[in-house]
């Protein structure tokens, strides 16, 4: 029975297939387990300890605190025994300790304890979403535990919060022993009830099909499972089926067109060919819902504004009008980059984790003005990227100011002057500096926690309203980019004198300024908020090991 990857990389995994047996072999029903537990209730060894049995000065609350930060990997057998003895109290007052108990071999290898655990799950208190996500990792194979975790997620996450976790939940479908499981049913139900969730689920499943189809000629069990889930979604979402078919057709045409364009060496010739071919696709690729973001409607395709970007993969930059009535107040066009040749799953993962960070910060009333754009993989090395408008890279700002050379030769006040020139008056300038300070703090903390590397002037951008943001996350989790064997990244995150000059509003001694001290405190507060949820981030990346990303292979 295939249940997922081998978690012990130092030993082999053996799959055993037994011959057919004359009778049905199945796990006892819940009723049978409950009856068995009742028979065991008279045994002294199975009686849980009461609160009064804890030593003076070390009550049950202290007991819970002592295990709250405990790592399931480091817990000892004696500690498991203590937890198991207090299981009834933990189920009521400390339900989030379930991962420590559910991981123990001492319980699952014993029929009596297994039966008690199964029965206790029916009375276990509700757990936090981050705890439930941890229980969906491959380390927790018991079906009832996974069903309980899914039920808690379904109950506690509204559509906006569930949308943040669709990507890891799609990946942990690979750890389920059967296609028809509680997680698949929950995702399908929520997708059919909310088109935004259904949209991202549909495209992530298609992207996984593209990855799995390259493994071999024979279709894997996971491929068939994902294909059936897509079919079930399409059958239940008939009202949006025509729109989805148009999106799939668009992606297929752009994929074929990009293959032709990649064979052209001259950028101008490639752009002319792109515009010529798009002219014949106009009726198919306009006046539709955006494949990248279902909340956006694409109007007329502006073929004369579409172009080929001069880089190794030659991505396509496409422009549509914005048909919304108030578009002139926000953005009159929609711009999307279509990429063929790059695996965008790592970029999407990084941005999705940043969205989760931003949600935690906002829940504590910290708005760090992050500009998290949309990235969506749509097949094997195929996907779309949203273009953030009204912004420039730091290199473009440097060149415009005629400050040639690297960051170190750049005038420390050039970014501050750029924000002042874009603002127009003092009030707007001060608002822009506030946004710059908040966003700089957010990205300093986020890039440090995620170990994002290869930061330079071409992948750090600045919007005209003062928001700083990062793009292109090709290296993360501390994987440095090297040149001649030397690490190009020398600092844990980017915070230059040019940034500090803006934060201090152009003051000369910016490191002694009040604004700089406030900035440091903001970074500290933002980091501590994330540190409180450290287990969640570790669990997320552990769940995503099966993605096969080169820079996400092990969890320390």
Coordinates of C-alpha atoms in Angstrom, one line a residue:
X1 CA 0.0 0.0 0.0
X2 CA 1.6 3.3 -1.1
X3 CA 1.2 5.9 1.6
X4 CA 3.9 8.4 0.6
X5 CA 7.6 9.0 0.6
X6 CA 10.0 7.0 2.8
X7 CA 10.7 9.3 5.8
X8 CA 13.8 7.3 6.7
X9 CA 16.4 8.1 4.0
X10 CA 19.0 5.8 5.6
X11 CA 17.0 2.6 5.0
X12 CA 15.1 0.9 2.3
X13 CA 11.3 0.8 2.0
X14 CA 9.7 -2.6 1.2
X15 CA 6.2 -2.9 -0.2
X16 CA 4.5 -6.3 0.4
X17 CA 1.6 -7.5 -1.6
X18 CA -0.4 -10.4 0.0
X19 CA -2.3 -13.0 -2.0
X20 CA -6.1 -12.8 -2.1
X21 CA -7.8 -13.9 1.2
X22 CA -11.1 -15.7 1.2
X23 CA -12.8 -13.2 3.6
X24 CA -12.9 -9.5 3.8
X25 CA -10.1 -8.0 6.0
X26 CA -11.1 -4.6 7.4
X27 CA -10.5 -2.5 10.5
X28 CA -13.1 -2.9 13.2
X29 CA -16.0 -0.3 13.0
X30 CA -16.2 2.6 15.4
X31 CA -18.9 0.9 17.3
X32 CA -16.8 -2.2 17.8
X33 CA -13.8 -0.1 18.9
X34 CA -16.0 1.7 21.5
X35 CA -17.3 -1.6 22.8
X36 CA -13.7 -2.9 23.1
X37 CA -12.6 0.2 25.0
X38 CA -15.5 -0.2 27.5
X39 CA -14.2 -3.7 28.2
X40 CA -10.7 -2.2 28.8
X41 CA -12.0 0.5 31.1
X42 CA -11.7 -1.8 34.1
X43 CA -8.0 -2.4 33.6
X44 CA -5.8 -0.3 35.9
X45 CA -3.2 0.2 33.2
X46 CA -5.7 2.1 31.0
X47 CA -7.0 4.5 33.6
X48 CA -5.8 8.1 32.9
X49 CA -4.4 10.2 35.7
X50 CA -6.5 12.9 37.4
X51 CA -5.4 16.5 37.9
X52 CA -4.7 15.8 41.5
X53 CA -1.9 13.4 40.7
X54 CA 0.4 16.2 39.4
X55 CA 3.1 17.2 42.0
X56 CA 2.6 20.4 44.1
X57 CA 3.9 23.4 42.3
X58 CA 3.7 21.5 39.0
X59 CA 0.0 21.5 38.1
X60 CA -1.5 20.6 34.8
X61 CA -1.1 24.0 33.4
X62 CA 2.7 23.9 33.9
X63 CA 2.6 20.4 32.5
X64 CA 1.0 21.7 29.3
X65 CA 3.4 24.6 29.0
X66 CA 6.4 22.2 29.4
X67 CA 5.2 20.3 26.3
X68 CA 3.8 23.2 24.2
X69 CA 7.2 23.9 22.6
X70 CA 8.3 20.3 22.4
X71 CA 9.5 19.0 19.1
X72 CA 7.8 15.7 18.1
X73 CA 11.2 14.5 16.7
X74 CA 12.9 14.9 20.0
X75 CA 10.3 13.6 22.4
X76 CA 11.3 10.6 24.5
X77 CA 9.4 7.4 25.3
X78 CA 9.1 8.3 28.9
X79 CA 7.6 11.7 27.9
X80 CA 5.1 9.9 25.6
X81 CA 4.1 7.7 28.6
X82 CA 3.4 10.8 30.7
X83 CA 1.3 12.3 27.9
X84 CA -0.6 9.1 27.4
X85 CA -1.4 8.8 31.1
X86 CA -2.8 12.4 31.0
X87 CA -4.6 11.9 27.7
X88 CA -8.1 12.6 29.0
X89 CA -7.0 16.0 30.4
X90 CA -5.0 16.8 27.3
X91 CA -8.0 16.0 25.1
X92 CA -10.1 18.6 27.0
X93 CA -7.6 21.3 28.0
X94 CA -4.5 20.8 25.8
X95 CA -5.8 19.4 22.4
X96 CA -3.0 21.0 20.4
X97 CA -0.6 18.4 21.9
X98 CA -2.2 15.8 19.7
X99 CA 0.8 15.7 17.2
X100 CA 3.1 14.6 20.1
X101 CA 0.8 11.7 20.9
X102 CA -0.2 10.8 17.4
X103 CA 3.4 10.4 16.3
X104 CA 4.3 7.8 18.9
X105 CA 4.9 4.2 17.8
X106 CA 4.3 3.1 21.4
X107 CA 0.6 3.8 20.8
X108 CA 0.0 2.5 17.3
X109 CA 1.9 -0.7 17.9
X110 CA -0.4 -1.8 20.7
X111 CA -4.0 -2.9 20.1
X112 CA -5.3 -1.6 23.5
X113 CA -3.8 1.9 23.1
X114 CA -4.8 2.1 19.5
X115 CA -8.4 1.4 20.4
X116 CA -8.3 3.9 23.2
X117 CA -6.8 6.5 20.9
X118 CA -9.4 6.0 18.2
X119 CA -12.2 6.2 20.7
X120 CA -10.7 9.3 22.4
X121 CA -10.5 11.1 19.0
X122 CA -14.3 11.2 19.0
X123 CA -14.2 13.4 22.1
X124 CA -11.0 15.3 21.4
X125 CA -11.2 19.1 21.6
X126 CA -10.9 21.2 18.4
X127 CA -7.3 22.0 17.4
X128 CA -5.8 25.1 15.8
X129 CA -5.4 25.2 12.0
X130 CA -1.6 25.1 12.3
X131 CA -1.8 22.0 14.4
X132 CA -4.2 20.4 12.0
X133 CA -1.9 21.1 9.1
X134 CA 0.9 19.4 11.0
X135 CA -1.2 16.2 11.3
X136 CA -1.5 16.0 7.5
X137 CA 2.2 15.5 7.0
X138 CA 3.3 12.0 5.9
X139 CA 4.6 11.2 9.4
X140 CA 0.9 10.8 10.5
X141 CA -0.5 7.9 8.6
X142 CA -3.5 7.0 10.7
X143 CA -6.7 7.7 8.7
X144 CA -8.8 8.7 11.7
X145 CA -6.2 11.2 12.8
X146 CA -6.1 12.7 9.3
X147 CA -9.9 12.8 9.2
X148 CA -10.0 14.7 12.5
X149 CA -7.4 17.2 11.2
X150 CA -9.4 17.8 8.0
X151 CA -12.6 18.3 10.0
X152 CA -10.9 20.9 12.2
X153 CA -9.5 22.7 9.2
X154 CA -12.9 22.7 7.5
X155 CA -14.6 24.1 10.6
X156 CA -12.0 26.8 11.5
X157 CA -10.9 28.2 8.1
X158 CA -13.1 30.5 6.2
X159 CA -12.7 30.8 2.4
X160 CA -10.1 33.6 2.6
X161 CA -7.9 31.7 5.1
X162 CA -8.4 28.4 3.3
X163 CA -7.2 30.0 0.0
X164 CA -3.8 30.6 1.7
X165 CA -3.3 26.9 2.2
X166 CA -4.7 25.3 -1.0
X167 CA -1.2 24.8 -2.4
X168 CA 0.2 22.7 0.5
X169 CA -3.2 20.8 0.8
X170 CA -2.9 19.8 -2.8
X171 CA 0.5 18.4 -2.2
X172 CA -0.5 16.4 0.9
X173 CA -3.1 14.6 -1.2
X174 CA -0.1 12.5 -2.3
X175 CA 0.2 11.2 1.3
X176 CA -3.3 9.9 1.4
X177 CA -3.6 6.1 1.1
X178 CA -6.7 6.4 -1.1
X179 CA -8.1 8.9 -3.6
X180 CA -11.5 9.0 -1.8
X181 CA -10.4 10.6 1.4
X182 CA -11.6 13.3 3.8
X183 CA -9.1 15.9 2.5
X184 CA -10.1 15.4 -1.2
X185 CA -13.8 15.6 -0.3
X186 CA -13.3 18.8 1.8
X187 CA -11.3 20.5 -1.0
X188 CA -13.8 19.5 -3.6
X189 CA -16.7 20.8 -1.4
X190 CA -15.1 24.1 -0.7
X191 CA -14.0 24.5 -4.3
X192 CA -17.6 24.0 -5.6
X193 CA -18.9 26.5 -3.0
X194 CA -16.3 29.2 -3.7
X195 CA -15.1 29.8 -7.3
X196 CA -11.9 31.5 -6.1
X197 CA -10.8 28.4 -4.3
X198 CA -12.0 26.2 -7.2
X199 CA -10.0 28.3 -9.7
X200 CA -6.7 27.9 -7.9
X201 CA -7.4 24.2 -7.1
X202 CA -8.1 23.5 -10.7
X203 CA -4.9 25.1 -12.0
X204 CA -2.7 23.6 -9.3
X205 CA -4.0 20.1 -10.0
X206 CA -3.3 20.7 -13.8
X207 CA 0.2 21.8 -12.9
X208 CA 0.8 18.6 -10.9
X209 CA -0.5 16.6 -13.8
X210 CA 2.1 18.2 -16.0
X211 CA 4.8 17.4 -13.5
X212 CA 3.6 13.8 -13.0
X213 CA 3.2 13.0 -16.7
X214 CA 7.0 13.5 -17.2
X215 CA 7.9 10.8 -14.7
X216 CA 7.3 7.9 -17.0
X217 CA 5.1 6.4 -19.7
X218 CA 2.8 4.6 -17.2
X219 CA 0.4 6.9 -15.4
X220 CA 1.0 6.9 -11.6
X221 CA -1.7 6.4 -8.9
X222 CA -1.3 10.1 -8.0
X223 CA -1.8 11.2 -11.6
X224 CA -5.0 9.2 -11.8
X225 CA -6.1 10.6 -8.4
X226 CA -5.6 14.2 -9.5
X227 CA -7.2 13.6 -12.9
X228 CA -10.3 12.2 -11.2
X229 CA -10.5 15.1 -8.8
X230 CA -10.3 17.6 -11.7
X231 CA -13.1 15.7 -13.5
X232 CA -15.3 15.7 -10.4
X233 CA -14.7 19.5 -10.0
X234 CA -15.6 20.2 -13.7
X235 CA -18.7 18.1 -13.5
X236 CA -19.9 19.9 -10.4
X237 CA -18.9 23.3 -11.7
X238 CA -20.9 23.3 -14.9
X239 CA -21.8 27.0 -14.7
X240 CA -18.1 28.0 -15.0
X241 CA -17.1 25.2 -17.3
X242 CA -17.2 27.3 -20.5
X243 CA -15.0 30.0 -18.9
X244 CA -12.5 27.4 -17.7
X245 CA -12.3 25.8 -21.2
X246 CA -11.5 29.3 -22.7
X247 CA -8.7 29.7 -20.1
X248 CA -7.3 26.3 -20.9
X249 CA -7.4 27.0 -24.6
X250 CA -5.6 30.3 -24.1
X251 CA -2.8 28.7 -22.1
X252 CA -2.4 26.0 -24.8
X253 CA -2.2 28.5 -27.6
X254 CA 0.3 30.7 -25.7
X255 CA 2.4 27.6 -24.9
X256 CA 2.7 26.7 -28.6
X257 CA 3.3 30.3 -29.6
X258 CA 6.1 30.7 -27.0
X259 CA 7.9 27.6 -28.4
X260 CA 8.0 29.2 -31.8
X261 CA 9.2 32.5 -30.5
X262 CA 12.0 30.9 -28.4
X263 CA 13.6 29.8 -31.6
X264 CA 13.9 33.4 -32.8
X265 CA 17.1 35.1 -31.8
X266 CA 16.2 38.7 -32.6
X267 CA 13.9 40.3 -30.0
X268 CA 12.3 42.8 -32.4
X269 CA 11.4 40.1 -34.9
X270 CA 10.0 37.9 -32.1
X271 CA 7.8 40.8 -30.9
X272 CA 6.5 41.4 -34.4
X273 CA 5.7 37.7 -34.9
X274 CA 4.0 37.7 -31.5
X275 CA 1.8 40.6 -32.4
X276 CA 1.0 39.1 -35.8
X277 CA 0.0 35.7 -34.3
X278 CA -2.0 37.3 -31.5
X279 CA -4.1 39.2 -34.1
X280 CA -5.6 35.8 -35.1
X281 CA -6.3 34.9 -31.5
X282 CA -8.1 38.2 -30.5
X283 CA -11.6 36.7 -30.4
X284 CA -10.4 33.8 -28.3
X285 CA -8.2 35.7 -25.8
X286 CA -10.3 38.7 -24.9
X287 CA -13.5 39.5 -22.9
X288 CA -13.0 36.7 -20.5
X289 CA -12.1 35.9 -16.8
X290 CA -8.3 36.1 -16.2
X291 CA -6.7 32.7 -15.8
X292 CA -4.3 34.2 -13.4
X293 CA -6.9 35.8 -11.0
X294 CA -10.6 35.1 -11.3
X295 CA -11.4 38.4 -9.7
X296 CA -10.1 40.2 -12.8
X297 CA -11.9 40.5 -16.1
X298 CA -9.8 40.8 -19.2
X299 CA -11.2 43.3 -21.8
X300 CA -9.8 43.8 -25.3
X301 CA -6.4 42.4 -26.1
X302 CA -4.0 45.2 -27.0
X303 CA -1.8 43.4 -29.5
X304 CA 0.2 46.5 -30.3
X305 CA 1.3 46.7 -26.6
X306 CA 2.2 43.0 -26.4
X307 CA 5.9 42.2 -26.6
X308 CA 8.7 39.6 -26.0
X309 CA 10.9 40.3 -23.0
X310 CA 14.6 40.0 -23.8
X311 CA 15.7 37.3 -21.4
X312 CA 16.9 33.7 -21.7
X313 CA 13.4 32.2 -21.6
X314 CA 11.8 35.0 -23.7
X315 CA 8.6 35.4 -21.8
X316 CA 5.6 37.1 -23.3
X317 CA 4.3 40.3 -21.8
X318 CA 0.6 40.6 -22.7
X319 CA -1.7 43.6 -22.2
X320 CA -5.5 43.8 -22.0
X321 CA -7.9 46.7 -21.3
X322 CA -9.6 46.7 -17.9
X323 CA -13.4 46.7 -18.6
X324 CA -14.4 47.6 -15.1
X325 CA -16.4 50.9 -14.9
X326 CA -14.0 52.5 -12.4
X327 CA -10.8 51.2 -14.1
X328 CA -9.5 54.7 -14.7
X329 CA -9.2 55.3 -10.9
X330 CA -7.2 52.1 -10.4
X331 CA -5.6 50.6 -13.5
X332 CA -6.8 51.0 -17.0
X333 CA -5.0 47.8 -18.2
X334 CA -4.2 44.3 -17.0
X335 CA -0.6 43.1 -17.8
X336 CA 0.4 39.4 -17.5
X337 CA 3.7 37.8 -18.2
X338 CA 3.4 34.3 -19.7
X339 CA 6.4 32.1 -19.0
X340 CA 7.4 28.8 -20.7
X341 CA 10.6 27.2 -19.5
X342 CA 10.7 28.1 -15.8
X343 CA 9.3 26.2 -12.8
X344 CA 7.1 28.8 -11.2
X345 CA 6.1 26.6 -8.3
X346 CA 8.9 27.9 -6.1
X347 CA 7.9 31.5 -6.7
X348 CA 4.3 30.7 -5.9
X349 CA 5.3 28.9 -2.8
X350 CA 7.4 31.8 -1.6
X351 CA 4.7 34.4 -2.3
X352 CA 2.1 32.2 -0.7
X353 CA 4.1 31.9 2.5
X354 CA 4.5 35.7 2.5
X355 CA 0.7 36.0 2.3
X356 CA 0.5 33.8 5.4
X357 CA 3.0 36.0 7.1
X358 CA 1.1 39.1 6.1
X359 CA -2.2 37.6 7.4
X360 CA -0.5 37.0 10.8
X361 CA 0.9 40.5 10.9
X362 CA -2.5 42.0 10.0
X363 CA -4.2 39.9 12.7
X364 CA -2.0 41.8 15.2
X365 CA -2.8 45.2 13.5
X366 CA 0.6 45.5 11.6
X367 CA 0.1 46.5 8.0
X368 CA 3.5 46.2 6.4
X369 CA 2.3 47.2 3.0
X370 CA 3.5 44.1 1.2
X371 CA 3.0 44.0 -2.6
X372 CA 2.4 40.3 -3.1
X373 CA 1.6 39.8 -6.8
X374 CA -0.1 36.7 -8.4
X375 CA 2.0 33.8 -9.7
X376 CA 0.2 30.7 -10.9
X377 CA 1.9 27.5 -12.4
X378 CA -0.3 26.0 -15.1
X379 CA 1.6 23.0 -16.3
X380 CA 5.2 21.7 -16.5
X381 CA 7.4 24.8 -16.5
X382 CA 4.4 26.9 -17.8
X383 CA 2.6 29.7 -15.9
X384 CA 1.6 33.3 -15.6
X385 CA 2.9 36.2 -13.5
X386 CA 1.0 39.4 -12.7
X387 CA 2.7 42.6 -13.6
X388 CA 2.7 45.2 -10.8
X389 CA 2.2 48.6 -12.5
X390 CA 3.6 52.0 -11.7
X391 CA 6.9 50.8 -10.4
X392 CA 10.5 50.5 -11.4
X393 CA 13.5 48.3 -10.4
X394 CA 16.2 50.0 -8.3
X395 CA 18.5 49.6 -11.3
X396 CA 16.1 51.6 -13.5
X397 CA 15.8 54.3 -10.9
X398 CA 19.6 54.4 -10.7
X399 CA 20.0 54.7 -14.4
X400 CA 17.3 57.4 -14.6
X401 CA 19.3 59.4 -12.0
X402 CA 22.4 58.9 -14.1
X403 CA 24.2 57.1 -11.3
X404 CA 26.0 54.5 -13.3
X405 CA 27.6 51.6 -11.5
X406 CA 26.8 49.3 -8.6
X407 CA 24.7 50.0 -5.5
X408 CA 27.8 51.0 -3.6
X409 CA 28.6 53.9 -6.0
X410 CA 25.0 55.0 -5.9
X411 CA 24.0 58.3 -4.3
X412 CA 22.5 57.4 -0.9
X413 CA 19.7 60.0 -1.5
X414 CA 18.6 58.9 -4.9
X415 CA 15.7 56.7 -3.8
X416 CA 14.6 59.4 -1.3
X417 CA 14.6 61.9 -4.2
X418 CA 12.7 59.5 -6.4
X419 CA 9.9 59.1 -3.8
X420 CA 9.8 62.9 -3.3
X421 CA 9.6 63.6 -7.0
X422 CA 6.8 61.0 -7.4
X423 CA 4.8 62.5 -4.5
X424 CA 4.4 66.0 -5.5
X425 CA 3.8 67.6 -2.1
X426 CA 5.0 67.1 1.5
X427 CA 1.9 65.2 2.7
X428 CA 2.1 62.6 -0.1
X429 CA 5.9 62.3 0.4
X430 CA 5.5 61.6 4.1
X431 CA 2.8 59.0 3.3
X432 CA 5.2 57.4 0.8
X433 CA 8.0 57.3 3.3
X434 CA 5.7 55.5 5.8
X435 CA 4.8 53.0 3.2
X436 CA 8.4 52.5 2.3
X437 CA 9.4 52.0 5.9
X438 CA 6.6 49.5 6.6
X439 CA 7.3 47.5 3.4
X440 CA 11.1 47.6 3.9
X441 CA 10.6 46.1 7.4
X442 CA 8.2 43.5 6.1
X443 CA 10.5 42.3 3.3
X444 CA 13.6 42.4 5.5
X445 CA 11.9 40.0 8.0
X446 CA 10.2 37.8 5.3
X447 CA 13.4 37.4 3.2
X448 CA 15.4 36.7 6.3
X449 CA 13.0 34.0 7.6
X450 CA 12.7 32.4 4.2
X451 CA 16.4 32.6 3.5
X452 CA 15.8 34.3 0.1
X453 CA 19.1 34.9 -1.7
X454 CA 20.3 36.4 -5.0
X455 CA 19.0 39.8 -4.2
X456 CA 20.2 42.6 -6.5
X457 CA 19.0 45.8 -8.1
X458 CA 17.0 44.1 -10.8
X459 CA 14.8 42.0 -8.5
X460 CA 14.0 44.7 -5.9
X461 CA 11.3 47.2 -7.1
X462 CA 9.8 50.4 -5.9
X463 CA 6.3 51.6 -6.6
X464 CA 5.6 55.3 -7.1
X465 CA 3.5 55.4 -3.9
X466 CA 6.6 54.3 -1.9
X467 CA 6.1 50.6 -1.5
X468 CA 9.2 48.5 -1.8
X469 CA 8.9 44.8 -2.9
X470 CA 10.9 41.9 -4.1
X471 CA 10.4 39.7 -7.2
X472 CA 12.0 36.6 -8.7
X473 CA 12.5 34.0 -5.9
X474 CA 14.8 31.5 -7.6
X475 CA 16.9 30.9 -4.5
X476 CA 15.4 30.4 -1.1
X477 CA 15.9 28.5 2.2
X478 CA 19.5 29.7 2.4
X479 CA 20.6 28.4 -1.0
X480 CA 23.2 30.8 -2.2
X481 CA 24.0 31.7 -5.7
X482 CA 27.7 31.2 -6.3
X483 CA 30.2 32.7 -8.8
X484 CA 33.6 30.8 -9.1
X485 CA 32.8 29.0 -5.9
X486 CA 32.2 32.2 -3.9
X487 CA 28.8 33.0 -2.4
X488 CA 27.4 36.2 -4.0
X489 CA 25.2 36.9 -1.0
X490 CA 27.2 38.3 1.9
X491 CA 24.3 39.5 4.1
X492 CA 21.2 37.8 5.5
X493 CA 18.9 40.5 4.0
X494 CA 19.1 43.7 2.0
X495 CA 19.1 46.9 4.0
X496 CA 21.4 49.5 2.4
X497 CA 22.2 53.1 3.3
X498 CA 19.9 54.2 0.5
X499 CA 17.0 52.5 2.3
X500 CA 17.9 54.0 5.6
X501 CA 18.1 57.5 4.1
X502 CA 14.5 57.2 3.0
X503 CA 13.4 55.8 6.4
X504 CA 15.1 58.8 8.1
X505 CA 13.4 61.2 5.7
X506 CA 16.8 62.2 4.2
X507 CA 18.5 63.1 7.5
X508 CA 22.3 62.9 7.5
X509 CA 22.8 60.9 10.7
X510 CA 20.0 58.4 9.9
X511 CA 21.3 55.7 12.2
X512 CA 20.8 58.0 15.1
X513 CA 17.4 59.2 14.1
X514 CA 14.1 58.4 15.8
X515 CA 12.7 57.0 12.6
X516 CA 15.5 54.4 12.4
X517 CA 14.8 53.3 16.0
X518 CA 11.1 52.9 15.2
X519 CA 12.1 50.9 12.1
X520 CA 14.2 48.5 14.1
X521 CA 11.4 48.0 16.6
X522 CA 9.0 47.3 13.8
X523 CA 11.3 44.6 12.4
X524 CA 11.7 43.1 15.9
X525 CA 7.9 43.0 16.4
X526 CA 7.3 41.5 13.0
X527 CA 9.9 38.8 13.5
X528 CA 8.5 37.9 17.0
X529 CA 5.0 37.5 15.6
X530 CA 6.3 35.0 13.0
X531 CA 8.5 33.2 15.7
X532 CA 5.3 32.5 17.6
X533 CA 4.1 30.4 14.6
X534 CA 7.5 28.8 13.8
X535 CA 6.0 25.3 14.0
X536 CA 3.5 26.2 11.3
X537 CA 6.2 27.3 8.8
X538 CA 8.3 24.2 9.5
X539 CA 5.2 22.0 9.0
X540 CA 4.4 23.8 5.7
X541 CA 7.8 23.2 4.2
X542 CA 7.8 19.6 5.5
X543 CA 4.5 19.0 3.8
X544 CA 5.9 20.3 0.5
X545 CA 8.9 18.0 0.3
X546 CA 7.0 15.9 -2.2
X547 CA 7.0 18.8 -4.7
X548 CA 10.5 17.8 -5.8
X549 CA 11.9 21.3 -5.8
X550 CA 15.7 21.2 -5.9
X551 CA 16.1 23.7 -3.0
X552 CA 13.4 21.9 -0.9
X553 CA 14.7 18.3 -0.3
X554 CA 15.2 17.9 3.4
X555 CA 13.9 19.4 6.7
X556 CA 16.6 19.9 9.3

